[in-house]
Coordinates of C-alpha atoms in Angstrom, one line a residue:
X14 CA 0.0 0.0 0.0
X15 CA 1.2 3.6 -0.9
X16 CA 1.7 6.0 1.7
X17 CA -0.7 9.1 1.0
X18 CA 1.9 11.9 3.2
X19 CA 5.1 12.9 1.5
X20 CA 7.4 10.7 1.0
X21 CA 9.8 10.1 4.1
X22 CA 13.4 11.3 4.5
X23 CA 15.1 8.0 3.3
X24 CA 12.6 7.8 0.1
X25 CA 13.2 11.4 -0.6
X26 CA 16.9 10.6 -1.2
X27 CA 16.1 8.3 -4.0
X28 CA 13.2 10.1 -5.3
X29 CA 10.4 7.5 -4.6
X30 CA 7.4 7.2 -2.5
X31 CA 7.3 5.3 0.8
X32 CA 5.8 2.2 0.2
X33 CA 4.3 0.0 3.1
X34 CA 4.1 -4.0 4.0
X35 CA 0.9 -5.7 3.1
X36 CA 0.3 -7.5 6.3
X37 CA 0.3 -4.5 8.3
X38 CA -1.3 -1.7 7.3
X39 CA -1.2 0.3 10.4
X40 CA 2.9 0.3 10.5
X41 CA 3.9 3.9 11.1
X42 CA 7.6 2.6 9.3
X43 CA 7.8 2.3 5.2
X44 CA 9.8 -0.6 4.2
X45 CA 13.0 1.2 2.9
X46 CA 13.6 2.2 6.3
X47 CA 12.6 -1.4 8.5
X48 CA 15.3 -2.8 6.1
X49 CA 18.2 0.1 6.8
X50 CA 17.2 0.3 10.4
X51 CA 16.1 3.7 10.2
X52 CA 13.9 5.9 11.8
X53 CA 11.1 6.9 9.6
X54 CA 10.2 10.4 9.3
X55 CA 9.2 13.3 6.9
X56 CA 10.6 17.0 7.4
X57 CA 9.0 18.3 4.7
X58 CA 5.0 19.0 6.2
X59 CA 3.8 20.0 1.9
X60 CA 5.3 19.4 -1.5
X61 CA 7.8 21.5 -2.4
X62 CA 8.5 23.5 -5.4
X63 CA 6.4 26.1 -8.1
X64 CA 3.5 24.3 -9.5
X65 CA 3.9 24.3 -13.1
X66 CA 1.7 26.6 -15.0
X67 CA 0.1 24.4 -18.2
X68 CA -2.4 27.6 -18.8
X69 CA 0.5 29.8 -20.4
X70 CA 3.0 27.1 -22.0
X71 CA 2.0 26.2 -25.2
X72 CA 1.5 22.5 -26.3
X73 CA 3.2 23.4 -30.1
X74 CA 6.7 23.6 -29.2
X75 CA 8.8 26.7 -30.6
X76 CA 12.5 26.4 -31.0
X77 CA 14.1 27.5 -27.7
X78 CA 10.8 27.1 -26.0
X79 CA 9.6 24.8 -23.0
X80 CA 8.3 21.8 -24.2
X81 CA 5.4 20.2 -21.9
X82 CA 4.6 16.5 -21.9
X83 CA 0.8 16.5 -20.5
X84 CA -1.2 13.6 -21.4
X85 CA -3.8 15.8 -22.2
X86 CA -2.1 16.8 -25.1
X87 CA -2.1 13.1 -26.9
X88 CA -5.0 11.6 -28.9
X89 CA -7.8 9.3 -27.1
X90 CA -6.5 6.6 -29.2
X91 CA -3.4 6.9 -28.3
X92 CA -3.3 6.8 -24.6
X93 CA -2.6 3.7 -23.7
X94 CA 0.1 3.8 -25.6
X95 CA 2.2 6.3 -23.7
X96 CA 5.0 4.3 -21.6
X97 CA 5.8 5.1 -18.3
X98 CA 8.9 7.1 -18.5
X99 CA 11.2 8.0 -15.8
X100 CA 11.5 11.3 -14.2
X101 CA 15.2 11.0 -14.9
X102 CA 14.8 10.4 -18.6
X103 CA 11.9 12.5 -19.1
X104 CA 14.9 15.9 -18.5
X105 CA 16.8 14.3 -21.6
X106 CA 13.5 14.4 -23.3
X107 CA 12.6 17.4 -22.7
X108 CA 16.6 19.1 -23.8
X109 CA 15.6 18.1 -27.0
X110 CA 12.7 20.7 -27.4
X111 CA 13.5 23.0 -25.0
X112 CA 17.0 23.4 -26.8
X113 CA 17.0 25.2 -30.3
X114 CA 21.2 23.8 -30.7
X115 CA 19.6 20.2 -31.1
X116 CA 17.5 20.1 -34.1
X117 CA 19.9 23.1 -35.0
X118 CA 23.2 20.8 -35.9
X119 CA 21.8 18.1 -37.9
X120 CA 20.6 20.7 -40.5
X121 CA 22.1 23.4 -43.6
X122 CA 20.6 26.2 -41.6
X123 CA 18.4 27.1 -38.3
X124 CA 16.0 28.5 -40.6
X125 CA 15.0 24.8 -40.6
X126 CA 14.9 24.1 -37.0
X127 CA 11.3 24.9 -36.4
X128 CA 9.7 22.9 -39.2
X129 CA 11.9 19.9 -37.7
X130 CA 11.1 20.4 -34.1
X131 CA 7.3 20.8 -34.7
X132 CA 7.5 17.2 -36.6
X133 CA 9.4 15.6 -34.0
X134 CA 6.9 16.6 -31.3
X135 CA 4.1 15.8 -33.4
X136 CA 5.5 12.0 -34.1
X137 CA 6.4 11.4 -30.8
X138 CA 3.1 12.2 -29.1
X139 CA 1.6 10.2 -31.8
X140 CA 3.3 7.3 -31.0
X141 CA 5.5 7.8 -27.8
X142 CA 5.8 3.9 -27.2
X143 CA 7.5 3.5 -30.5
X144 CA 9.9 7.3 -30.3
X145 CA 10.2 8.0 -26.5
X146 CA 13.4 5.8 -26.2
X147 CA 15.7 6.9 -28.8
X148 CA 14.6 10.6 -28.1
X149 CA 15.6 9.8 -24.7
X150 CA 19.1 8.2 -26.0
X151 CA 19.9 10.8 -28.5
X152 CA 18.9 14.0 -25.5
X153 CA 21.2 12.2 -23.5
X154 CA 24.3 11.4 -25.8
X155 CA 23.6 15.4 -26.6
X156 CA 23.9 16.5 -23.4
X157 CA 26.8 14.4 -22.3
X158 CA 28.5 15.7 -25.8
X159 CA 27.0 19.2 -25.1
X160 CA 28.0 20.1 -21.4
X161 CA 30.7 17.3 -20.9
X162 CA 28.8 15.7 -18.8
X163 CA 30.5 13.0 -16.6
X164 CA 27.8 10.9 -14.9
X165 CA 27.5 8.1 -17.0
X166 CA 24.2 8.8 -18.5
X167 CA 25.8 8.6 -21.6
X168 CA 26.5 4.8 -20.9
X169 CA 23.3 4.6 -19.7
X170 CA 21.9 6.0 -22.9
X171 CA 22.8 2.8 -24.6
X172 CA 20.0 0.8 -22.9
X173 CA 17.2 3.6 -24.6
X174 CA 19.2 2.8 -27.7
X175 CA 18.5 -0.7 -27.3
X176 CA 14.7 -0.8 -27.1
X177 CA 14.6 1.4 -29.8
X178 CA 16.2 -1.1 -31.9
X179 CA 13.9 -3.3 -30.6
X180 CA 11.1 -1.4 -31.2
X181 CA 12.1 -1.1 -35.4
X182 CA 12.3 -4.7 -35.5
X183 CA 9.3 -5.8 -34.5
X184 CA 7.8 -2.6 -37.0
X185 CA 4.4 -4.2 -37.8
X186 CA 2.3 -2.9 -40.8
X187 CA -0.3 -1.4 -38.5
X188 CA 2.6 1.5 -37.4
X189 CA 2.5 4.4 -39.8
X190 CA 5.2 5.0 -42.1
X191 CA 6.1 8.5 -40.7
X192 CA 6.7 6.7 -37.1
X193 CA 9.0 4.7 -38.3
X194 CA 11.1 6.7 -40.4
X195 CA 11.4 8.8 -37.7
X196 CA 12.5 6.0 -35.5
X197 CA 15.2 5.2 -37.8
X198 CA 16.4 8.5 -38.5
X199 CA 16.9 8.7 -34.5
X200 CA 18.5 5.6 -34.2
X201 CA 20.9 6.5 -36.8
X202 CA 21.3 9.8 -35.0
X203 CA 22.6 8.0 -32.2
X204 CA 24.9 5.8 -33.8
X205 CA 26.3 8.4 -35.8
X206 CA 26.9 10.2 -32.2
X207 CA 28.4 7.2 -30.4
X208 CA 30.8 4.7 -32.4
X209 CA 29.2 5.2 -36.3
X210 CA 29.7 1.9 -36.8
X211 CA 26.3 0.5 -37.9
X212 CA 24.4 3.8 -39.5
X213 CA 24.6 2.5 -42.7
X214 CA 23.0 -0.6 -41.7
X215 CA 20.5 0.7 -39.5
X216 CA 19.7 2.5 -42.9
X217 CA 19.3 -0.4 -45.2
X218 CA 17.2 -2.0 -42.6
X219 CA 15.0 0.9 -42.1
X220 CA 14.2 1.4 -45.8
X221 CA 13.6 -2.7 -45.8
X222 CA 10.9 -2.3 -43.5
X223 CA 9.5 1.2 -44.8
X224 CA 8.6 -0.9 -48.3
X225 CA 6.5 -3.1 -46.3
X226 CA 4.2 -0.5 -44.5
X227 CA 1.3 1.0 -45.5
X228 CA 0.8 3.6 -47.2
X229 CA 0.7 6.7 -45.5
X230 CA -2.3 9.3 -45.6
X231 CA -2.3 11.9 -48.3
X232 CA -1.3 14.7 -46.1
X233 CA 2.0 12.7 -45.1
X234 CA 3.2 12.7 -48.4
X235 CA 5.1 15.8 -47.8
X236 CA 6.5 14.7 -44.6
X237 CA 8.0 11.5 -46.2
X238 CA 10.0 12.9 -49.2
X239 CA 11.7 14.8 -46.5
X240 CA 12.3 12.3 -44.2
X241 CA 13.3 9.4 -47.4
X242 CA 16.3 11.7 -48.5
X243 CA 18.7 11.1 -45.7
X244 CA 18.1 7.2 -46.2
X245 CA 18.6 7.2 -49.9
X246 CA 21.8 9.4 -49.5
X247 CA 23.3 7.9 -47.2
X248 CA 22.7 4.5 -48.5
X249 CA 23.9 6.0 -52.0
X250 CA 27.5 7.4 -50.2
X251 CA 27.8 4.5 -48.6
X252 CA 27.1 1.7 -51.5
X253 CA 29.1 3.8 -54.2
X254 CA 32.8 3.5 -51.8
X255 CA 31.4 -0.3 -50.8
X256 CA 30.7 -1.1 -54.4
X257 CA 27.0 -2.1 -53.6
X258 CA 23.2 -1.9 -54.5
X259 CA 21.3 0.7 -53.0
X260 CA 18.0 -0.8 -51.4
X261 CA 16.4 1.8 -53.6
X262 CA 17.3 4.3 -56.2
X263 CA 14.2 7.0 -54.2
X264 CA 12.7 9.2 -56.7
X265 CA 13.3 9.4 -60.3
X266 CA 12.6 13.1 -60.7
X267 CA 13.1 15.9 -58.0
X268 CA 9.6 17.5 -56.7
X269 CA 10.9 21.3 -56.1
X270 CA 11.2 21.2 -52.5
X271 CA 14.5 22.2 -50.8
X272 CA 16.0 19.9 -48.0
X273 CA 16.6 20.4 -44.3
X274 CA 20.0 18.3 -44.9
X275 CA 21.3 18.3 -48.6
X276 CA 19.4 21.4 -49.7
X277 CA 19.7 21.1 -53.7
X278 CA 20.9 18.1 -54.2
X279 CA 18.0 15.5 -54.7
X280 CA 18.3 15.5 -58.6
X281 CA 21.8 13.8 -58.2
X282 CA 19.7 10.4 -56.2
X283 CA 19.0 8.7 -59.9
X284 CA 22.8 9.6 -60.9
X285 CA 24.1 8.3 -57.7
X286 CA 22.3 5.0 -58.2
X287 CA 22.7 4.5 -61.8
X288 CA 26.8 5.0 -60.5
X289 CA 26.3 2.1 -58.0
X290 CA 24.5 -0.2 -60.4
X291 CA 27.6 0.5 -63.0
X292 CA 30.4 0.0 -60.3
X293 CA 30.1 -3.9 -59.3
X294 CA 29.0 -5.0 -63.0
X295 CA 32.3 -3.2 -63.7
X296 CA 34.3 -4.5 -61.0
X297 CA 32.9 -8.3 -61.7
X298 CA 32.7 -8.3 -65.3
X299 CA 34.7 -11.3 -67.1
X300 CA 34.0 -10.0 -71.0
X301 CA 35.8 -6.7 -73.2
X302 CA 32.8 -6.3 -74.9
X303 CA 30.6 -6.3 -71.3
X304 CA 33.1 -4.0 -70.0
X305 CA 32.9 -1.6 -73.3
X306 CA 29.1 -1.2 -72.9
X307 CA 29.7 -0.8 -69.0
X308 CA 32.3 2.3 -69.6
X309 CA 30.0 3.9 -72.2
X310 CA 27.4 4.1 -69.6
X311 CA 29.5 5.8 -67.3
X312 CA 30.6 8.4 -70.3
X313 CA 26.9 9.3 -71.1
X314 CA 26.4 9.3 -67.1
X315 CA 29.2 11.3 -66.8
X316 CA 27.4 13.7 -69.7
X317 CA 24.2 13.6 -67.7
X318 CA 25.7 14.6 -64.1
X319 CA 27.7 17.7 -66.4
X320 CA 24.7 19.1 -67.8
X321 CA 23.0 19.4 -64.2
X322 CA 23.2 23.0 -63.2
X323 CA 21.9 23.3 -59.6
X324 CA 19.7 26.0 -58.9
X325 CA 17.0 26.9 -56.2
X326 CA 13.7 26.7 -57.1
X327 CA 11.3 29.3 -58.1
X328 CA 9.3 28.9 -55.5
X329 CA 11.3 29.1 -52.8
X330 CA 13.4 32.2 -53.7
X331 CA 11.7 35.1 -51.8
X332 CA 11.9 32.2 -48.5
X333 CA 14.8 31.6 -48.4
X334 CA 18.2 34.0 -47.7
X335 CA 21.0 34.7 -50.7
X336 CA 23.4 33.5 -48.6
X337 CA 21.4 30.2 -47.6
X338 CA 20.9 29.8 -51.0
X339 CA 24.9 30.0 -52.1
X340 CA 25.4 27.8 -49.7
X341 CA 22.7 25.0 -51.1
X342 CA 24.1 25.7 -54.6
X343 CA 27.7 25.7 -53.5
X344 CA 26.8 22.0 -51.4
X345 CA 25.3 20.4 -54.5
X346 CA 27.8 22.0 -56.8
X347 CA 30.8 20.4 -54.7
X348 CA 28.8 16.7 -54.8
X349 CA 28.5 17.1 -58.7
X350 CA 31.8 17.2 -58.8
X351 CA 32.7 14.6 -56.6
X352 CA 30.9 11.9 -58.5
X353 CA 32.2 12.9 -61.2
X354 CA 35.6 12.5 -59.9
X355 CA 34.6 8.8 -59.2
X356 CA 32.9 8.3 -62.4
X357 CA 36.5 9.3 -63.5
X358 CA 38.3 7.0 -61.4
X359 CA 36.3 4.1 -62.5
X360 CA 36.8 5.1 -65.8
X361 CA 40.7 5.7 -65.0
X362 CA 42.0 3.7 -62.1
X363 CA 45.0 4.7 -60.3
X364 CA 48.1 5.6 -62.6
X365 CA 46.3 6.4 -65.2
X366 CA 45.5 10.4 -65.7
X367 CA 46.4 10.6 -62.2
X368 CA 46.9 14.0 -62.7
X369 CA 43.6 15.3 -64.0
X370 CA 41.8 13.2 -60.9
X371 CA 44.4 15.2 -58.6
X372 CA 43.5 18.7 -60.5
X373 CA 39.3 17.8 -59.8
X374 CA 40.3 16.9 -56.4
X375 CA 42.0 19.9 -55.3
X376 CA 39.2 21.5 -56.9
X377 CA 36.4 19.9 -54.9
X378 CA 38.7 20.7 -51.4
X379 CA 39.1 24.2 -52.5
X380 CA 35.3 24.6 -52.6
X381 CA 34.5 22.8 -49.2
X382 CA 37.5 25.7 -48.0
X383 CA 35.0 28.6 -49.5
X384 CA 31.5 27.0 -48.1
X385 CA 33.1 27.3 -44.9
X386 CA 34.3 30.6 -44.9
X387 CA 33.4 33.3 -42.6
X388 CA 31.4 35.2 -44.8
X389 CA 29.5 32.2 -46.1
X390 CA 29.2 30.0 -43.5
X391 CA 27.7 30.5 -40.0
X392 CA 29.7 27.3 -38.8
X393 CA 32.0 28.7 -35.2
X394 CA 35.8 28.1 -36.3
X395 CA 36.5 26.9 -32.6
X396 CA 33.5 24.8 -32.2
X397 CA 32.4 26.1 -29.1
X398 CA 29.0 25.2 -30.2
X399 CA 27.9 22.8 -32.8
X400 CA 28.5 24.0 -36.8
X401 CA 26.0 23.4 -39.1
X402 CA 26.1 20.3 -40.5
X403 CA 27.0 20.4 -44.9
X404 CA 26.9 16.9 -45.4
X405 CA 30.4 17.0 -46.8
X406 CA 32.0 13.8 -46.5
X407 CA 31.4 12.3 -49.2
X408 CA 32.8 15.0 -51.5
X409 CA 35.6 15.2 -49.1
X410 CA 36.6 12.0 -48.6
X411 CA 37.2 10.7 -52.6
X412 CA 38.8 13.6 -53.3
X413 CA 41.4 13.5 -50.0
X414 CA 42.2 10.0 -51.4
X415 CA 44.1 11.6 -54.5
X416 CA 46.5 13.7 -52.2
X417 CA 49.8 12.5 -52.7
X418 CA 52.2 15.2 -51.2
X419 CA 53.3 14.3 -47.7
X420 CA 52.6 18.2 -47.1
X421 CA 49.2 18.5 -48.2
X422 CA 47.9 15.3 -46.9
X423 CA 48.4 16.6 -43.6
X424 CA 46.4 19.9 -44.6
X425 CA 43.7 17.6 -45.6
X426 CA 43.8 16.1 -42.3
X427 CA 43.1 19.3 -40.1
X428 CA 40.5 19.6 -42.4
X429 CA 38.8 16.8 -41.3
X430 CA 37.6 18.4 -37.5
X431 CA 35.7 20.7 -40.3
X432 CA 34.0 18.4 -42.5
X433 CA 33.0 16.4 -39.8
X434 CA 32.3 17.6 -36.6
X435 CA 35.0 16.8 -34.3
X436 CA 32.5 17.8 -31.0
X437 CA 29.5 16.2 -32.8
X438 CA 30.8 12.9 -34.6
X439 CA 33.9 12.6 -32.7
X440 CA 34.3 9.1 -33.1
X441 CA 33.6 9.4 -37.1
X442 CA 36.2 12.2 -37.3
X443 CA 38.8 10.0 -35.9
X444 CA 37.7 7.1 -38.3
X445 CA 37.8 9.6 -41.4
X446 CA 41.7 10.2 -40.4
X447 CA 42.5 6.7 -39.7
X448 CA 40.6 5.4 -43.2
X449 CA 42.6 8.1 -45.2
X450 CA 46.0 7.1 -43.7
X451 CA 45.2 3.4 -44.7
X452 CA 44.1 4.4 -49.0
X453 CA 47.1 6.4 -48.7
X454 CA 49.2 3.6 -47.7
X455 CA 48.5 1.3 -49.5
X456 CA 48.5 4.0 -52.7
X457 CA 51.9 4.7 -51.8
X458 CA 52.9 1.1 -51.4
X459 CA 52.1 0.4 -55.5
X460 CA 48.7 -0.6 -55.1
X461 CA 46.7 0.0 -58.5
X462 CA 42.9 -0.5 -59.5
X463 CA 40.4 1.7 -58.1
X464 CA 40.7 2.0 -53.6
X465 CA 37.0 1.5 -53.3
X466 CA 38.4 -2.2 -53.6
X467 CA 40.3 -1.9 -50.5
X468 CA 37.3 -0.7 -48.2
X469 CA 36.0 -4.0 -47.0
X470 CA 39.4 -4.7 -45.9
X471 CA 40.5 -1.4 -44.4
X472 CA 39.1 0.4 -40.9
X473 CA 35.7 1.1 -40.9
X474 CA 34.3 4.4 -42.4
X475 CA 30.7 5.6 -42.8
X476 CA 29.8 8.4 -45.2
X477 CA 26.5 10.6 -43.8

């Protein structure tokens, strides 16, 4: 039986309520304190602390704003679903709306922050059993990474990881697409936070499972194209240095709209497959005439990826800022020319034209120098708080790989905290370094063909 009076010295310490022994109901003595040998006793006569006010707090969270869990606030339908989280976790939670710098580092600009913090609310009161752990892991591994916090909730932010895993796995077709893209996406947020060492196949799996849902209501569809993107390019990235399938090529023609993450760039998805449906067929194929049609498919992709000029569209040039939009143009510019770099490189494997691959790489660097320039970018130089986030690696990474000179190698390495956030993605920072280090190796030791053949047996290295 609960005890109805505040909770008693001893309980207090380990925020819980007294709790009595069935068989005697009149004992003046919780249990906690029978079994230390305590006296049981309450100072406190009330409950302390400011009621919160729920009449002047909105529900609709606004970047910066106080975000208010009230059950009140979640569908009929829906309340039974809403797990009983802890007091603890339910702080971590509630750093994730109450702090613009979250949603503001995993996007181009904080111009974006509100539309992603309103659909993050919105999913996870629609289905908090599903989202309420990996928000809880992901506020935690922020805060910890955030305010160098020492206690170990980090560790413990594992566990909420976990379930969340757990959770996508057993992703039924009565759970609504939206929900479980957004479970992915967090999942792969905390991975990419922590070690980085299964994002990519936290992706594959989540896009697995998204093609057996249902599909979603009409109004969603404008939700999912922006939530779909970061799956197909990372999958993309990630399958072209691998020499693999994407699970799917995504959309065959761009809609117009302008992404949170890679702005711009959404025409390049078909090219980007069409490259990692070329790569393995040329890696693997035994005939010169199977290999002729193969390289005249990379020629006229080549042509098609040249002829792409990226621009903003129309309708979003009086929204968005010039210099947000030099930026977006300036991002997708720098990935055109990365894959065509690689479609190079396939087409030219190492010494062979060596030196126009080292002329387009130093090219590509010199741009990622410009985007992050004072007067372009709003990224700190110190890193005091968290830059925002250009998806660069890609571009970055196959054009480090053609460095040769001892001297600017190690320029391209201090680049690296840049690219990728040292604060942020401090594990994937250190892996970007180590991965270079090994191509360049084993470049340097005579080794010839093209190095995405050496990835499966080099360190690991993800591409976001």
């Amino acid at each position: 039986m609960e005890a109805k009076r505040t909770a008693c010295e001893e309980c207090r310490k380990v925020k819980e309520r007294c709790s009595f022994p069935v068989d005697d109901r009149e004992s003046q003595t919780c249990c906690r304190c029978q079994r230390l040998g305590k006296p049981c006793f309450t100072a406190a006569k009330s409950r302390t602390g400011r009621p919160r006010k729920l009449n002047d707090i909105s529900t609709v969270p606004r970047t910066g704003a106080q975000f208010v869990w009230s059950p009140c606030d979640i569908p009929a339908s829906n309340q039974a679903a809403v797990p009983k989280i802890a007091p603890g976790d339910m702080v971590f939670m509630e750093f994730i709306f109450r702090e613009s710098t979250f949603v503001e580092s995993f996007t181009l600009d904080p111009v974006f922050s509100q539309g992603m913090l309103t659909h993050l609310f919105e999913s996870v009161h629609i289905a908090p059993a599903f989202l309420s752990d990996v928000f809880v892991a992901c506020g935690k591994r922020y805060f910890k990474i955030h305010f160098g916090d020492s206690s170990g909730d980090g560790e413990i932010a594992f566990e909420n990881s976990a379930r969340a895993v757990r959770a996508l796995r057993k992703a039924s077709e009565q759970i609504d697409l939206v929900i479980v893209l957004t479970l992915g996406l967090g999942i792969i947020t905390f991975d990419l936070m922590t070690s980085g060492l299964h994002a990519h196949e936290v992706c594959r799996f989540t896009l697995f499972a998204a093609s057996t849902l249902q599909t979603p209501s009409v109004g969603s569809a404008g939700i999912l194209s922006g939530l779909y993107l970061p799956f197909y390019f990372l999958d993309a990235f990630n399958c072209i240095i691998k020499r693999q399938i994407p699970v799917t090529k995504g959309p065959n023609k761009n809609n117009g709209d302008v992404d949170q993450y890679m702005g711009v760039c959404a025409p390049l998805l078909p090219h980007l497959y069409k490259m990692c449906a070329i790569s393995p067929s040329l890696k693997y194929s035994t005939s010169p005439e199977h290999t002729h049609q193969l390289k005249a498919q990379l020629t006229h992709l080549e042509h098609n990826v040249r002829a792409w000029t990226p621009s903003l569209p129309a309708v979003h040039s009086n929204l968005i800022s010039p210099r947000l939009s030099r930026i977006m143009v300036m991002q997708a510019r720098i990935h055109r020319a990365a894959l065509l770099l690689v479609i190079h490189r396939l087409q030219h494997p190492f010494g062979t034209s060596d030196s126009t691959a080292l002329g387009m790489a130093r090219n590509i660097l010199s741009q990622i120098d410009t985007i992050y320039e004072p007067s372009i970018s709003t990224s700190p130089s110190n890193f005091e708080s968290p830059p925002s986030e250009y998806r660069l690696n890609f571009p970055f990474l196959v054009a480090a790989v053609e460095i040769m000179d001892e001297g600017e190698r190690q320029v391209v390495l201090n680049k690296a905290s840049t690219v990728v956030s040292k604060r942020l993605y401090n594990n994937l920072e250190r892996m970007l370094e180590v991965f270079l280090e090994y191509v360049w190796m084993r470049r340097d030791g005579g080794g010839g063909g093209v190095w995405f053949d050496w990835v499966a047996e080099g360190p690991p290295v993800v591409i976001f």
